[in-house]
PDB file of C-alpha atoms in Angstrom:
ATOM      1  CA  MET K 243      37.539  72.507 113.637  1.00  0.00           C
ATOM      2  CA  ILE K 244      40.508  72.962 115.976  1.00  0.00           C
ATOM      3  CA  PHE K 245      38.639  75.606 117.984  1.00  0.00           C
ATOM      4  CA  LYS K 246      35.682  73.214 118.223  1.00  0.00           C
ATOM      5  CA  THR K 247      38.006  70.441 119.382  1.00  0.00           C
ATOM      6  CA  ALA K 248      39.715  72.637 121.987  1.00  0.00           C
ATOM      7  CA  THR K 249      36.316  73.869 123.159  1.00  0.00           C
ATOM      8  CA  PHE K 250      35.088  70.258 123.409  1.00  0.00           C
ATOM      9  CA  ALA K 251      38.136  69.338 125.502  1.00  0.00           C
ATOM     10  CA  ALA K 252      37.679  72.304 127.836  1.00  0.00           C
ATOM     11  CA  LEU K 253      33.966  71.538 128.185  1.00  0.00           C
ATOM     12  CA  ALA K 254      34.663  67.875 128.906  1.00  0.00           C
ATOM     13  CA  VAL K 255      37.186  68.802 131.604  1.00  0.00           C
ATOM     14  CA  ALA K 256      34.728  71.272 133.136  1.00  0.00           C
ATOM     15  CA  LEU K 257      31.856  68.773 133.118  1.00  0.00           C
ATOM     16  CA  MET K 258      34.022  66.052 134.605  1.00  0.00           C
ATOM     17  CA  THR K 259      35.190  68.419 137.334  1.00  0.00           C
ATOM     18  CA  LEU K 260      31.630  69.521 138.148  1.00  0.00           C
ATOM     19  CA  GLY K 261      30.622  65.887 138.386  1.00  0.00           C
ATOM     20  CA  GLY K 262      33.424  65.160 140.830  1.00  0.00           C
ATOM     21  CA  PHE K 263      35.457  63.310 138.224  1.00  0.00           C
ATOM     22  CA  GLY K 264      38.075  65.943 137.321  1.00  0.00           C
ATOM     23  CA  LEU K 265      40.933  64.812 135.108  1.00  0.00           C
ATOM     24  CA  MET K 266      43.342  65.804 137.824  1.00  0.00           C
ATOM     25  CA  ALA K 267      41.681  63.225 140.075  1.00  0.00           C
ATOM     26  CA  VAL K 268      40.751  60.441 137.650  1.00  0.00           C
ATOM     27  CA  ASN K 269      44.068  58.618 137.807  1.00  0.00           C
ATOM     28  CA  ASN K 270      45.690  60.113 140.884  1.00  0.00           C
ATOM     29  CA  THR K 271      46.907  56.761 142.159  1.00  0.00           C
ATOM     30  CA  GLY K 272      50.417  57.265 140.840  1.00  0.00           C
ATOM     31  CA  PRO K 273      53.026  55.170 139.084  1.00  0.00           C
ATOM     32  CA  GLU K 274      51.015  51.941 139.151  1.00  0.00           C
ATOM     33  CA  ASN K 275      49.209  53.284 136.063  1.00  0.00           C
ATOM     34  CA  PHE K 276      52.546  53.209 134.241  1.00  0.00           C
ATOM     35  CA  SER K 277      54.808  50.369 133.220  1.00  0.00           C
ATOM     36  CA  GLU K 278      58.536  50.817 132.761  1.00  0.00           C
ATOM     37  CA  THR K 279      59.934  49.808 129.391  1.00  0.00           C
ATOM     38  CA  MET K 280      62.889  50.318 127.081  1.00  0.00           C
ATOM     39  CA  ILE K 281      62.065  51.876 123.705  1.00  0.00           C
ATOM     40  CA  ASP K 282      64.541  52.539 120.935  1.00  0.00           C
ATOM     41  CA  LEU K 283      62.840  55.286 118.961  1.00  0.00           C
ATOM     42  CA  PRO K 284      64.341  55.806 115.512  1.00  0.00           C
ATOM     43  CA  ASP K 285      66.169  59.049 114.799  1.00  0.00           C
ATOM     44  CA  ALA K 286      63.316  59.888 112.494  1.00  0.00           C
ATOM     45  CA  GLU K 287      63.269  62.979 110.336  1.00  0.00           C
ATOM     46  CA  MET K 288      59.924  64.663 110.914  1.00  0.00           C
ATOM     47  CA  GLN K 289      58.341  68.047 110.288  1.00  0.00           C
ATOM     48  CA  ASP K 290      57.244  70.317 113.084  1.00  0.00           C
ATOM     49  CA  ALA K 291      54.258  72.647 113.044  1.00  0.00           C
ATOM     50  CA  SER K 292      56.368  75.350 111.372  1.00  0.00           C
ATOM     51  CA  SER K 293      57.355  72.984 108.522  1.00  0.00           C
ATOM     52  CA  ASN K 294      60.920  72.779 109.869  1.00  0.00           C
ATOM     53  CA  THR K 295      62.819  69.503 109.898  1.00  0.00           C
ATOM     54  CA  PHE K 296      62.826  67.946 113.364  1.00  0.00           C
ATOM     55  CA  ARG K 297      65.072  65.005 114.253  1.00  0.00           C
ATOM     56  CA  LEU K 298      63.520  62.831 116.908  1.00  0.00           C
ATOM     57  CA  ARG K 299      66.866  62.346 118.624  1.00  0.00           C
ATOM     58  CA  GLY K 300      69.024  65.151 117.302  1.00  0.00           C
ATOM     59  CA  ASP K 301      66.797  68.133 118.135  1.00  0.00           C
ATOM     60  CA  ILE K 302      66.301  67.388 121.829  1.00  0.00           C
ATOM     61  CA  GLU K 303      69.064  68.034 124.362  1.00  0.00           C
ATOM     62  CA  GLN K 304      70.816  64.889 125.637  1.00  0.00           C
ATOM     63  CA  ASP K 305      69.744  65.480 129.244  1.00  0.00           C
ATOM     64  CA  ALA K 306      66.137  66.399 128.397  1.00  0.00           C
ATOM     65  CA  LEU K 307      63.073  64.410 129.342  1.00  0.00           C
ATOM     66  CA  VAL K 308      60.108  63.908 127.052  1.00  0.00           C
ATOM     67  CA  VAL K 309      56.401  63.303 127.339  1.00  0.00           C
ATOM     68  CA  ILE K 310      55.077  61.802 124.112  1.00  0.00           C
ATOM     69  CA  ASN K 311      51.483  61.333 123.099  1.00  0.00           C
ATOM     70  CA  PHE K 312      49.985  60.116 119.844  1.00  0.00           C
ATOM     71  CA  SER K 313      47.105  62.086 118.430  1.00  0.00           C
ATOM     72  CA  TYR K 314      45.502  63.437 115.278  1.00  0.00           C
ATOM     73  CA  THR K 315      44.049  66.854 114.574  1.00  0.00           C
ATOM     74  CA  THR K 316      40.535  65.846 113.480  1.00  0.00           C
ATOM     75  CA  CYS K 317      39.934  63.589 116.495  1.00  0.00           C
ATOM     76  CA  ASN K 318      36.820  64.464 118.482  1.00  0.00           C
ATOM     77  CA  SER K 319      37.162  61.881 121.246  1.00  0.00           C
ATOM     78  CA  ILE K 320      40.209  61.233 123.437  1.00  0.00           C
ATOM     79  CA  CYS K 321      42.849  63.290 121.590  1.00  0.00           C
ATOM     80  CA  PRO K 322      41.593  66.708 122.754  1.00  0.00           C
ATOM     81  CA  LEU K 323      41.523  65.422 126.342  1.00  0.00           C
ATOM     82  CA  GLY K 324      45.088  64.116 126.051  1.00  0.00           C
ATOM     83  CA  ASN K 325      46.215  67.406 124.561  1.00  0.00           C
ATOM     84  CA  GLN K 326      44.484  69.312 127.369  1.00  0.00           C
ATOM     85  CA  ILE K 327      46.469  67.262 129.876  1.00  0.00           C
ATOM     86  CA  LEU K 328      49.686  68.037 127.984  1.00  0.00           C
ATOM     87  CA  GLN K 329      48.728  71.701 128.074  1.00  0.00           C
ATOM     88  CA  PHE K 330      48.643  71.470 131.891  1.00  0.00           C
ATOM     89  CA  VAL K 331      52.062  69.752 131.856  1.00  0.00           C
ATOM     90  CA  ASP K 332      53.430  72.403 129.465  1.00  0.00           C
ATOM     91  CA  VAL K 333      52.547  75.110 131.962  1.00  0.00           C
ATOM     92  CA  ARG K 334      54.157  73.140 134.821  1.00  0.00           C
ATOM     93  CA  ARG K 335      57.415  72.038 133.107  1.00  0.00           C
ATOM     94  CA  ALA K 336      59.423  74.269 135.484  1.00  0.00           C
ATOM     95  CA  GLU K 337      58.531  71.918 138.362  1.00  0.00           C
ATOM     96  CA  VAL K 338      60.999  69.408 136.901  1.00  0.00           C
ATOM     97  CA  THR K 339      64.715  70.182 137.290  1.00  0.00           C
ATOM     98  CA  ARG K 340      65.702  68.837 133.850  1.00  0.00           C
ATOM     99  CA  PRO K 341      64.572  70.285 130.514  1.00  0.00           C
ATOM    100  CA  VAL K 342      61.224  68.823 129.398  1.00  0.00           C
ATOM    101  CA  HIS K 343      59.936  68.566 125.828  1.00  0.00           C
ATOM    102  CA  LEU K 344      56.428  67.508 124.910  1.00  0.00           C
ATOM    103  CA  LEU K 345      55.971  65.641 121.639  1.00  0.00           C
ATOM    104  CA  THR K 346      52.571  65.237 120.023  1.00  0.00           C
ATOM    105  CA  ILE K 347      53.081  62.826 117.146  1.00  0.00           C
ATOM    106  CA  THR K 348      50.310  62.401 114.608  1.00  0.00           C
ATOM    107  CA  ILE K 349      48.815  59.011 113.907  1.00  0.00           C
ATOM    108  CA  ASP K 350      47.188  60.374 110.739  1.00  0.00           C
ATOM    109  CA  PRO K 351      50.141  61.572 108.655  1.00  0.00           C
ATOM    110  CA  ALA K 352      48.166  61.498 105.403  1.00  0.00           C
ATOM    111  CA  SER K 353      45.931  64.287 106.708  1.00  0.00           C
ATOM    112  CA  ASP K 354      47.969  66.039 109.388  1.00  0.00           C
ATOM    113  CA  THR K 355      50.057  68.568 107.503  1.00  0.00           C
ATOM    114  CA  PRO K 356      52.378  70.951 109.358  1.00  0.00           C
ATOM    115  CA  GLU K 357      49.725  73.641 108.856  1.00  0.00           C
ATOM    116  CA  LYS K 358      47.081  71.525 110.611  1.00  0.00           C
ATOM    117  CA  MET K 359      49.553  70.722 113.365  1.00  0.00           C
ATOM    118  CA  ARG K 360      50.253  74.472 113.735  1.00  0.00           C
ATOM    119  CA  SER K 361      46.532  75.194 114.139  1.00  0.00           C
ATOM    120  CA  ALA K 362      46.259  72.478 116.774  1.00  0.00           C
ATOM    121  CA  ALA K 363      49.357  73.729 118.606  1.00  0.00           C
ATOM    122  CA  ASP K 364      47.929  77.254 118.601  1.00  0.00           C
ATOM    123  CA  ALA K 365      44.577  76.007 119.914  1.00  0.00           C
ATOM    124  CA  PHE K 366      46.370  74.539 122.936  1.00  0.00           C
ATOM    125  CA  ASP K 367      48.720  77.517 123.349  1.00  0.00           C
ATOM    126  CA  ALA K 368      51.754  75.243 122.952  1.00  0.00           C
ATOM    127  CA  SER K 369      55.103  76.584 124.139  1.00  0.00           C
ATOM    128  CA  ARG K 370      58.258  76.314 122.030  1.00  0.00           C
ATOM    129  CA  ASN K 371      59.091  73.075 123.899  1.00  0.00           C
ATOM    130  CA  TRP K 372      55.853  71.379 122.848  1.00  0.00           C
ATOM    131  CA  HIS K 373      56.557  69.953 119.405  1.00  0.00           C
ATOM    132  CA  TRP K 374      53.666  68.946 117.138  1.00  0.00           C
ATOM    133  CA  LEU K 375      55.159  66.485 114.677  1.00  0.00           C
ATOM    134  CA  THR K 376      54.188  64.827 111.412  1.00  0.00           C
ATOM    135  CA  ALA K 377      56.104  62.805 108.833  1.00  0.00           C
ATOM    136  CA  SER K 378      55.554  60.381 105.992  1.00  0.00           C
ATOM    137  CA  PRO K 379      53.292  57.407 106.745  1.00  0.00           C
ATOM    138  CA  ALA K 380      56.344  55.107 106.652  1.00  0.00           C
ATOM    139  CA  VAL K 381      58.209  57.158 109.283  1.00  0.00           C
ATOM    140  CA  ILE K 382      55.129  57.377 111.514  1.00  0.00           C
ATOM    141  CA  SER K 383      54.664  53.616 111.159  1.00  0.00           C
ATOM    142  CA  ASP K 384      58.298  53.029 112.247  1.00  0.00           C
ATOM    143  CA  ILE K 385      57.811  55.249 115.310  1.00  0.00           C
ATOM    144  CA  LEU K 386      54.531  53.578 116.276  1.00  0.00           C
ATOM    145  CA  THR K 387      56.104  50.131 115.874  1.00  0.00           C
ATOM    146  CA  ALA K 388      59.116  51.094 118.012  1.00  0.00           C
ATOM    147  CA  ALA K 389      56.802  52.522 120.684  1.00  0.00           C
ATOM    148  CA  ASP K 390      54.574  49.418 120.549  1.00  0.00           C
ATOM    149  CA  ALA K 391      51.644  51.748 119.915  1.00  0.00           C
ATOM    150  CA  ASN K 392      48.712  49.927 118.372  1.00  0.00           C
ATOM    151  CA  VAL K 393      46.641  52.431 116.426  1.00  0.00           C
ATOM    152  CA  THR K 394      45.245  50.198 113.706  1.00  0.00           C
ATOM    153  CA  ASP K 395      41.927  51.999 113.999  1.00  0.00           C
ATOM    154  CA  ILE K 396      42.734  55.633 114.712  1.00  0.00           C
ATOM    155  CA  GLU K 397      39.172  56.455 115.716  1.00  0.00           C
ATOM    156  CA  PHE K 398      39.280  53.890 118.531  1.00  0.00           C
ATOM    157  CA  HIS K 399      42.930  53.975 119.567  1.00  0.00           C
ATOM    158  CA  ASP K 400      43.911  53.763 123.210  1.00  0.00           C
ATOM    159  CA  PRO K 401      45.482  56.824 124.762  1.00  0.00           C
ATOM    160  CA  ILE K 402      49.235  56.251 124.799  1.00  0.00           C
ATOM    161  CA  PHE K 403      51.592  58.402 126.850  1.00  0.00           C
ATOM    162  CA  LEU K 404      55.331  57.864 127.138  1.00  0.00           C
ATOM    163  CA  VAL K 405      57.450  59.632 129.747  1.00  0.00           C
ATOM    164  CA  GLY K 406      61.178  59.207 129.531  1.00  0.00           C
ATOM    165  CA  GLU K 407      64.552  59.840 128.021  1.00  0.00           C
ATOM    166  CA  ILE K 408      65.091  59.514 124.292  1.00  0.00           C
ATOM    167  CA  SER K 409      68.867  59.263 124.858  1.00  0.00           C
ATOM    168  CA  SER K 410      68.710  56.205 127.165  1.00  0.00           C
ATOM    169  CA  GLY K 411      65.484  54.680 125.833  1.00  0.00           C
ATOM    170  CA  ARG K 412      64.065  54.367 129.365  1.00  0.00           C
ATOM    171  CA  TYR K 413      60.339  55.159 129.449  1.00  0.00           C
ATOM    172  CA  PHE K 414      57.255  54.824 131.553  1.00  0.00           C
ATOM    173  CA  ARG K 415      54.183  53.966 129.441  1.00  0.00           C
ATOM    174  CA  SER K 416      50.555  54.636 130.251  1.00  0.00           C
ATOM    175  CA  LEU K 417      47.692  53.203 128.242  1.00  0.00           C
ATOM    176  CA  SER K 418      45.166  55.221 130.208  1.00  0.00           C
ATOM    177  CA  MET K 419      44.447  58.928 130.466  1.00  0.00           C
ATOM    178  CA  PRO K 420      46.923  60.051 133.142  1.00  0.00           C
ATOM    179  CA  SER K 421      46.544  63.350 134.927  1.00  0.00           C
ATOM    180  CA  ALA K 422      49.056  66.171 134.634  1.00  0.00           C
ATOM    181  CA  ASP K 423      50.017  65.439 138.254  1.00  0.00           C
ATOM    182  CA  GLU K 424      50.884  61.860 137.311  1.00  0.00           C
ATOM    183  CA  LEU K 425      52.940  62.923 134.309  1.00  0.00           C
ATOM    184  CA  ILE K 426      54.857  65.489 136.389  1.00  0.00           C
ATOM    185  CA  ALA K 427      55.431  62.816 139.068  1.00  0.00           C
ATOM    186  CA  MET K 428      56.755  60.381 136.452  1.00  0.00           C
ATOM    187  CA  LEU K 429      59.116  63.069 135.119  1.00  0.00           C
ATOM    188  CA  GLY K 430      60.303  63.460 138.709  1.00  0.00           C
ATOM    189  CA  HIS K 431      61.382  59.799 138.769  1.00  0.00           C
ATOM    190  CA  PHE K 432      64.224  60.766 136.438  1.00  0.00           C
ATOM    191  CA  ASP K 433      65.471  63.492 138.768  1.00  0.00           C
ATOM    192  CA  THR K 434      66.475  61.026 141.477  1.00  0.00           C
TER     193      THR K 434
END
């Protein structure tokens, strides 16, 4: 299933590019696709794709930046596209002077076990700084509420990307499908 999803995402990117609508060009208009906001994410205890405990605040360096997306492993619509974009950002993290962590947080904690998250992470060749996270439904609900992420119907949820600092709570939010260029540019806003 994960291979099928990753293949679907790659095919969608290729088809969009051939049609002149490449993901890298869809939303290349810059920061106007993002709104600045303050978010106080809870110091939630989660599990990463290796079944290790991961603290949302405690396991990321104080000066690090994060890109957070909300996804689920059996999604066959926008989630693979969002993860493909994060894969591009993962490869380009060195373009940002501060440490960058990517967080893919499940919106289907009842189904997304660490093992499923591991398979998804492997399908997108995630680096050690791209954390695929799950937790109890209550913890996920607290995180989604804090992030003002409305995913009442997971099959039709909006893409939600957060770029920011967990330590300060300063984020830029996109409710569209930003390009990797846009996400890298938003990370750059914290370098100034």
